Amino acid sequence: MEGQSVIKFEDRGSARLERILADPERAERVTKIRQQMQEDDRANRSEQTSPPG
């Protein structure tokens, strides 16, 4: 494809997350948020698999 520029993928999200996690207070906050999300996911899965009644 002559004459066309090549679009390069740049993962800016990982770099941003790395900067955020470098700050201990923010890293702790992210950990708490992730734990809460995992608990919510488990609760939602158990609701979906439990029989009605």
Short mmCIF file of N, CA and C in Angstrom, two decimals:
data_model
loop_
_atom_site.label_atom_id
_atom_site.label_comp_id
_atom_site.label_asym_id
_atom_site.label_seq_id
_atom_site.Cartn_x
_atom_site.Cartn_y
_atom_site.Cartn_z
N MET A 1 0.84 -1.17 0.00
CA MET A 1 0.00 0.00 0.00
C MET A 1 0.89 1.24 0.00
N GLU A 2 1.33 1.56 -1.11
CA GLU A 2 2.25 2.67 -1.27
C GLU A 2 1.53 4.00 -1.02
N GLY A 3 2.23 4.89 -0.29
CA GLY A 3 1.68 6.21 -0.07
C GLY A 3 0.80 6.33 1.16
N GLN A 4 0.48 5.22 1.80
CA GLN A 4 -0.36 5.28 2.99
C GLN A 4 0.52 5.21 4.24
N SER A 5 0.15 6.00 5.23
CA SER A 5 0.92 5.96 6.48
C SER A 5 0.47 4.75 7.31
N VAL A 6 1.39 4.24 8.07
CA VAL A 6 1.10 3.10 8.91
C VAL A 6 0.73 3.61 10.30
N ILE A 7 -0.41 3.17 10.79
CA ILE A 7 -0.84 3.56 12.13
C ILE A 7 -0.22 2.58 13.12
N LYS A 8 0.49 3.13 14.08
CA LYS A 8 1.14 2.28 15.08
C LYS A 8 0.30 2.28 16.35
N PHE A 9 0.17 1.12 16.94
CA PHE A 9 -0.56 0.97 18.18
C PHE A 9 0.30 1.46 19.34
N GLU A 10 -0.28 2.29 20.19
CA GLU A 10 0.44 2.77 21.37
C GLU A 10 -0.41 2.47 22.59
N ASP A 11 0.13 1.71 23.52
CA ASP A 11 -0.60 1.34 24.73
C ASP A 11 -0.34 2.38 25.81
N ARG A 12 -1.16 3.40 25.82
CA ARG A 12 -0.98 4.46 26.81
C ARG A 12 -1.59 4.09 28.15
N GLY A 13 -2.57 3.19 28.15
CA GLY A 13 -3.24 2.79 29.38
C GLY A 13 -2.30 2.13 30.36
N SER A 14 -1.44 1.26 29.87
CA SER A 14 -0.49 0.57 30.75
C SER A 14 0.49 1.54 31.37
N ALA A 15 0.96 2.49 30.60
CA ALA A 15 1.90 3.49 31.12
C ALA A 15 1.21 4.33 32.20
N ARG A 16 -0.03 4.69 31.96
CA ARG A 16 -0.78 5.49 32.94
C ARG A 16 -0.99 4.69 34.22
N LEU A 17 -1.38 3.44 34.07
CA LEU A 17 -1.60 2.59 35.24
C LEU A 17 -0.31 2.41 36.03
N GLU A 18 0.79 2.26 35.34
CA GLU A 18 2.09 2.12 36.00
C GLU A 18 2.41 3.36 36.83
N ARG A 19 2.12 4.54 36.28
CA ARG A 19 2.35 5.79 37.03
C ARG A 19 1.45 5.86 38.26
N ILE A 20 0.19 5.48 38.09
CA ILE A 20 -0.76 5.51 39.20
C ILE A 20 -0.30 4.57 40.32
N LEU A 21 0.09 3.36 39.95
CA LEU A 21 0.47 2.36 40.94
C LEU A 21 1.81 2.67 41.60
N ALA A 22 2.57 3.60 41.04
CA ALA A 22 3.84 4.00 41.65
C ALA A 22 3.60 4.80 42.94
N ASP A 23 2.43 5.40 43.06
CA ASP A 23 2.06 6.14 44.27
C ASP A 23 1.41 5.16 45.24
N PRO A 24 2.01 4.91 46.41
CA PRO A 24 1.49 3.90 47.34
C PRO A 24 0.04 4.12 47.76
N GLU A 25 -0.36 5.38 47.98
CA GLU A 25 -1.74 5.65 48.39
C GLU A 25 -2.72 5.30 47.27
N ARG A 26 -2.38 5.67 46.06
CA ARG A 26 -3.27 5.37 44.93
C ARG A 26 -3.28 3.88 44.65
N ALA A 27 -2.13 3.22 44.81
CA ALA A 27 -2.05 1.78 44.60
C ALA A 27 -2.97 1.06 45.58
N GLU A 28 -2.99 1.52 46.83
CA GLU A 28 -3.87 0.91 47.83
C GLU A 28 -5.33 1.11 47.45
N ARG A 29 -5.65 2.31 46.97
CA ARG A 29 -7.02 2.61 46.55
C ARG A 29 -7.44 1.71 45.38
N VAL A 30 -6.54 1.54 44.41
CA VAL A 30 -6.82 0.68 43.26
C VAL A 30 -7.04 -0.76 43.72
N THR A 31 -6.23 -1.22 44.68
CA THR A 31 -6.37 -2.57 45.20
C THR A 31 -7.73 -2.76 45.84
N LYS A 32 -8.17 -1.79 46.64
CA LYS A 32 -9.48 -1.87 47.29
C LYS A 32 -10.60 -1.90 46.25
N ILE A 33 -10.48 -1.07 45.23
CA ILE A 33 -11.50 -1.03 44.17
C ILE A 33 -11.56 -2.38 43.46
N ARG A 34 -10.39 -2.95 43.14
CA ARG A 34 -10.35 -4.25 42.46
C ARG A 34 -10.97 -5.34 43.32
N GLN A 35 -10.68 -5.32 44.63
CA GLN A 35 -11.25 -6.32 45.53
C GLN A 35 -12.77 -6.20 45.57
N GLN A 36 -13.28 -4.97 45.64
CA GLN A 36 -14.72 -4.77 45.66
C GLN A 36 -15.36 -5.25 44.36
N MET A 37 -14.70 -5.00 43.24
CA MET A 37 -15.22 -5.46 41.95
C MET A 37 -15.27 -6.99 41.91
N GLN A 38 -14.23 -7.65 42.45
CA GLN A 38 -14.21 -9.11 42.47
C GLN A 38 -15.34 -9.65 43.35
N GLU A 39 -15.58 -9.02 44.50
CA GLU A 39 -16.67 -9.44 45.38
C GLU A 39 -18.01 -9.27 44.68
N ASP A 40 -18.19 -8.15 43.99
CA ASP A 40 -19.42 -7.90 43.25
C ASP A 40 -19.62 -8.94 42.15
N ASP A 41 -18.53 -9.27 41.45
CA ASP A 41 -18.61 -10.29 40.39
C ASP A 41 -19.04 -11.63 40.97
N ARG A 42 -18.45 -12.02 42.11
CA ARG A 42 -18.82 -13.29 42.75
C ARG A 42 -20.29 -13.28 43.15
N ALA A 43 -20.76 -12.18 43.71
CA ALA A 43 -22.15 -12.08 44.13
C ALA A 43 -23.08 -12.19 42.92
N ASN A 44 -22.73 -11.52 41.83
CA ASN A 44 -23.55 -11.58 40.62
C ASN A 44 -23.59 -12.98 40.04
N ARG A 45 -22.44 -13.67 40.04
CA ARG A 45 -22.40 -15.04 39.52
C ARG A 45 -23.25 -15.97 40.36
N SER A 46 -23.21 -15.80 41.68
CA SER A 46 -24.00 -16.69 42.54
C SER A 46 -25.49 -16.42 42.36
N GLU A 47 -25.87 -15.17 42.11
CA GLU A 47 -27.27 -14.86 41.84
C GLU A 47 -27.73 -15.50 40.54
N GLN A 48 -26.87 -15.53 39.55
CA GLN A 48 -27.22 -16.09 38.25
C GLN A 48 -27.32 -17.61 38.30
N THR A 49 -26.57 -18.26 39.18
CA THR A 49 -26.55 -19.72 39.21
C THR A 49 -27.51 -20.30 40.24
N SER A 50 -28.02 -19.48 41.16
CA SER A 50 -28.93 -20.02 42.17
C SER A 50 -30.31 -20.24 41.56
N PRO A 51 -30.97 -21.34 41.96
CA PRO A 51 -32.29 -21.64 41.40
C PRO A 51 -33.33 -20.65 41.92
N PRO A 52 -34.32 -20.34 41.10
CA PRO A 52 -35.37 -19.40 41.52
C PRO A 52 -36.20 -20.02 42.65
N GLY A 53 -36.67 -19.15 43.52
CA GLY A 53 -37.56 -19.73 44.46
C GLY A 53 -37.65 -19.14 45.74
#
